[in-house]
Every structure is written in structure tokens, then in C-alpha cells.
């Protein structure tokens, strides 16, 4: 471990600026996400989800983004898991996409809400049957005596449903993150990295009766 301080990498990637990014951060996210997918890196839709409990205790874990629209992104989990409980207590979250191979990361901050049951049901039906069974079998985040207990629960669920269609568990579903901040980080030479921040703010102009949100784009010092 004493050689950790010697683990350095010099970045030489092309940079980003306020002038060459999309005006809409969702479009910029989609552009970078497509490039991440096309590059062949592992799990480009994996991100670190940070939540905070009502006691202000933070926790993190990696989850998978399953869809992205103009209003934000969606992931799925057990409502009674640790993250599910914290999301119920505090709907402020942070989502970090760490694309190390590309020397890029995207940090998204916003609020989370549950998606409707129909959307959760449609996604659940698209999952492999083994994954559907696992969702029923795992009491996510609860203490268990051994892996044997988990495998036994899996077998019980398989026997319960047999060849029937497996329904959406009432304790499982999707969450939608509505972004308020996007930060795009691009590694550059000599640690002079590029950081472009999008901040959402209210637009209360008289000619905009819907008071749509607008994005301000700023550069941050590395």
C-alpha cells in the first residue's frame, strides 16, 4: 500500500468547454453515454447512487440506469432495501457515472420519486425469469444466516410460481431522478481537468407562462 502515491496517470484527452457542449445537459449526457457504449467499456450504465438517511448519514452503492428521457433517468430496486428506505426518508440524491477508461465522469444531483406501477410492471416483465425470481427471493439489505437460506428462498419462489407468469412484487419498482445539476468532468494534462456545470434555475419571464426550467452553464476550476 505504500506505493499508492505513485499511482499516477497523465491525461491527454481533448477538452470540453462551454462553447462546445450541448445547451441541454440531457443531450450532452446522451452524447457521452453513446460514446461510452460505443467504446466497449464494461457496464456504461452503472452509476454510484448516493443517498442520505433522515439522520443525515450518507451511503453509496452501484446501480444500473435502465432508461433516460428528457426529464431524467430511471433505476429499479427493492423499496425496503437500505437505499429504498433512505429514498423514502430523503429524496435528495447524487448519481455518479465513473467512466475511468475514457477519463470522464458525470455527476448528477437531483430529487427522486417512484415511477408508476405500470412502468415498473413493463420493465419487470422484460427481465429474465431468473432475475424476476431473485427479486422475489431476496429481502434486500436484511441479515441472513447463510447463502443456503437465499438459495432456499429462490427454490421456494420457483415452486410457488411454477410455469405461471411472475407478477411484479409490491415491494419492488422504479425510481426516477429529476436532475437539478449536471457536472461533466474530462481528464486533461497536468491535472488541469475540465469541469462543466449545468445548474437548473427557474425562468419566470412573462413570455414563458409555464415558467419552464432553464439551464445555466458555468466552468469550474479543477
XYZ file of C-alpha atoms in Angstrom:
222
model
C 0.000 0.000 0.000
C 2.930 2.388 0.484
C 3.273 2.724 -3.311
C -0.266 4.063 -3.782
C 1.022 7.625 -4.025
C 2.981 6.602 -7.123
C -0.165 5.547 -8.985
C -0.428 8.499 -11.336
C -1.718 8.788 -14.886
C -1.211 11.668 -17.262
C -4.328 12.526 -19.274
C -4.025 13.925 -22.775
C -7.643 13.907 -23.907
C -9.299 16.640 -25.927
C -11.086 19.056 -23.648
C -14.595 20.400 -23.310
C -15.731 23.993 -22.917
C -18.926 25.977 -22.525
C -18.780 26.618 -26.269
C -18.623 23.015 -27.478
C -21.121 21.275 -25.166
C -24.848 20.930 -25.803
C -27.116 23.615 -24.389
C -29.252 20.907 -22.798
C -27.383 18.708 -20.273
C -29.575 15.693 -21.048
C -28.470 15.864 -24.672
C -24.849 16.168 -23.532
C -25.376 13.171 -21.252
C -26.831 11.129 -24.123
C -23.890 12.085 -26.342
C -21.313 10.982 -23.766
C -23.319 7.877 -22.885
C -23.407 6.783 -26.539
C -19.658 7.316 -26.759
C -19.206 5.233 -23.600
C -21.334 2.420 -25.041
C -19.536 2.560 -28.403
C -16.152 2.409 -26.647
C -16.978 -1.042 -25.260
C -16.306 -0.255 -21.595
C -17.954 -2.526 -19.021
C -21.352 -1.503 -17.635
C -21.513 2.059 -19.024
C -24.980 2.386 -17.436
C -23.631 1.594 -13.965
C -23.549 4.526 -11.579
C -22.850 5.192 -7.928
C -26.061 6.247 -6.199
C -25.605 8.329 -3.043
C -28.460 8.653 -0.578
C -28.815 10.233 2.861
C -30.917 8.955 5.753
C -33.151 11.128 7.919
C -30.263 11.104 10.440
C -28.066 12.692 7.723
C -25.978 9.531 7.337
C -24.822 9.044 3.733
C -24.412 5.718 1.936
C -23.468 4.673 -1.594
C -23.866 1.704 -3.901
C -23.677 0.920 -7.607
C -26.947 0.537 -9.507
C -27.845 0.349 -13.205
C -29.627 3.047 -15.186
C -32.417 1.377 -17.158
C -33.817 4.332 -19.094
C -33.180 8.002 -19.726
C -35.601 10.624 -21.014
C -35.595 14.402 -21.241
C -36.770 14.611 -17.609
C -34.121 12.380 -16.069
C -33.104 8.763 -15.557
C -34.658 5.641 -14.056
C -33.347 2.727 -11.980
C -35.084 -0.120 -10.127
C -34.721 -1.597 -6.654
C -36.447 -3.112 -3.625
C -38.464 -0.441 -1.796
C -37.497 -1.973 1.570
C -33.760 -2.092 0.875
C -31.452 0.320 2.674
C -31.468 2.688 -0.286
C -35.225 2.322 -0.666
C -35.723 3.300 2.963
C -33.371 6.257 2.646
C -35.078 7.417 -0.539
C -38.355 7.435 1.394
C -36.752 9.497 4.169
C -34.821 11.929 1.972
C -35.464 12.301 -1.762
C -32.225 14.193 -2.494
C -29.709 12.025 -4.365
C -26.464 12.112 -6.299
C -25.628 9.825 -9.238
C -22.033 9.435 -10.408
C -21.116 7.743 -13.698
C -17.354 6.934 -13.438
C -16.017 6.125 -16.889
C -12.368 5.642 -15.920
C -11.238 4.250 -19.269
C -12.464 7.407 -21.003
C -11.079 9.743 -18.323
C -14.597 11.032 -17.842
C -17.210 11.230 -15.152
C -20.675 12.726 -14.890
C -22.175 13.728 -11.565
C -25.931 14.317 -11.419
C -27.742 15.775 -8.413
C -31.489 15.968 -8.042
C -34.626 14.621 -6.434
C -36.083 11.146 -6.747
C -39.638 9.854 -6.969
C -41.204 6.466 -7.642
C -42.329 5.701 -11.170
C -45.877 4.443 -11.676
C -46.676 0.748 -11.284
C -47.369 0.314 -14.983
C -43.847 1.373 -15.950
C -42.359 -0.843 -13.226
C -44.526 -3.743 -14.387
C -43.462 -3.338 -18.025
C -39.791 -3.305 -17.088
C -40.180 -6.247 -14.681
C -41.782 -8.344 -17.446
C -38.790 -7.585 -19.712
C -36.311 -9.036 -17.201
C -35.009 -12.617 -17.470
C -37.157 -15.040 -15.453
C -34.249 -15.820 -13.100
C -33.946 -12.110 -12.303
C -37.682 -11.902 -11.627
C -37.395 -14.812 -9.205
C -34.393 -13.216 -7.489
C -36.358 -10.006 -6.926
C -38.992 -12.026 -5.072
C -36.489 -14.213 -3.208
C -34.171 -11.519 -1.857
C -35.251 -9.457 1.132
C -32.675 -6.912 0.099
C -30.411 -5.493 2.849
C -31.815 -7.828 5.534
C -29.414 -10.025 7.515
C -29.445 -13.723 6.544
C -27.744 -16.683 8.205
C -26.081 -18.072 5.073
C -26.205 -18.232 1.291
C -28.087 -21.500 1.674
C -31.028 -19.529 3.085
C -31.051 -17.291 -0.005
C -30.900 -20.245 -2.383
C -33.675 -21.982 -0.463
C -35.865 -18.891 -0.796
C -35.155 -18.872 -4.513
C -36.270 -22.502 -4.840
C -39.452 -21.777 -2.883
C -40.325 -18.911 -5.244
C -39.651 -21.119 -8.285
C -42.008 -23.761 -6.879
C -44.634 -21.188 -5.954
C -44.984 -19.748 -9.447
C -44.098 -22.840 -11.454
C -44.748 -22.074 -15.129
C -47.002 -19.110 -14.356
C -46.178 -15.538 -15.265
C -44.340 -13.936 -12.360
C -46.079 -10.763 -11.159
C -44.416 -7.512 -10.113
C -43.610 -7.664 -6.378
C -45.413 -4.957 -4.398
C -42.110 -4.146 -2.699
C -40.112 -3.621 -5.890
C -40.146 -0.921 -8.559
C -38.585 2.012 -10.335
C -37.301 5.403 -9.235
C -36.955 8.488 -11.405
C -34.182 11.024 -10.761
C -35.162 14.568 -11.750
C -31.818 16.391 -12.212
C -31.053 19.828 -10.830
C -27.314 19.806 -11.529
C -25.102 18.056 -14.089
C -21.325 18.176 -13.890
C -19.273 16.840 -16.808
C -15.644 16.100 -15.912
C -12.998 15.492 -18.555
C -9.453 14.497 -17.603
C -6.768 16.793 -19.028
C -2.978 17.040 -18.879
C -1.167 18.200 -15.731
C -4.332 17.804 -13.604
C -5.877 20.877 -15.257
C -9.108 18.998 -15.837
C -12.227 20.419 -17.490
C -15.368 20.699 -15.371
C -18.547 21.996 -16.989
C -21.519 22.502 -14.673
C -25.178 22.875 -15.645
C -27.393 24.443 -12.959
C -31.163 24.361 -13.224
C -32.960 27.568 -12.326
C -36.487 28.968 -12.570
C -37.341 31.101 -15.556
C -40.152 33.424 -14.536
C -40.232 35.561 -17.684
C -43.680 36.896 -18.615
C -43.443 35.397 -22.117
C -42.926 31.963 -20.581
C -46.222 31.299 -18.705
C -45.234 27.696 -17.923
C -42.188 29.024 -16.062
C -40.028 26.307 -17.620
C -36.709 25.491 -16.064
C -33.607 26.834 -17.760
C -30.014 25.712 -17.506
C -27.076 27.954 -16.699
C -23.697 26.640 -17.899
C -20.524 27.514 -15.981
C -16.929 26.297 -15.867
C -15.466 25.115 -12.559
C -11.835 25.158 -11.533
C -10.359 21.663 -11.250
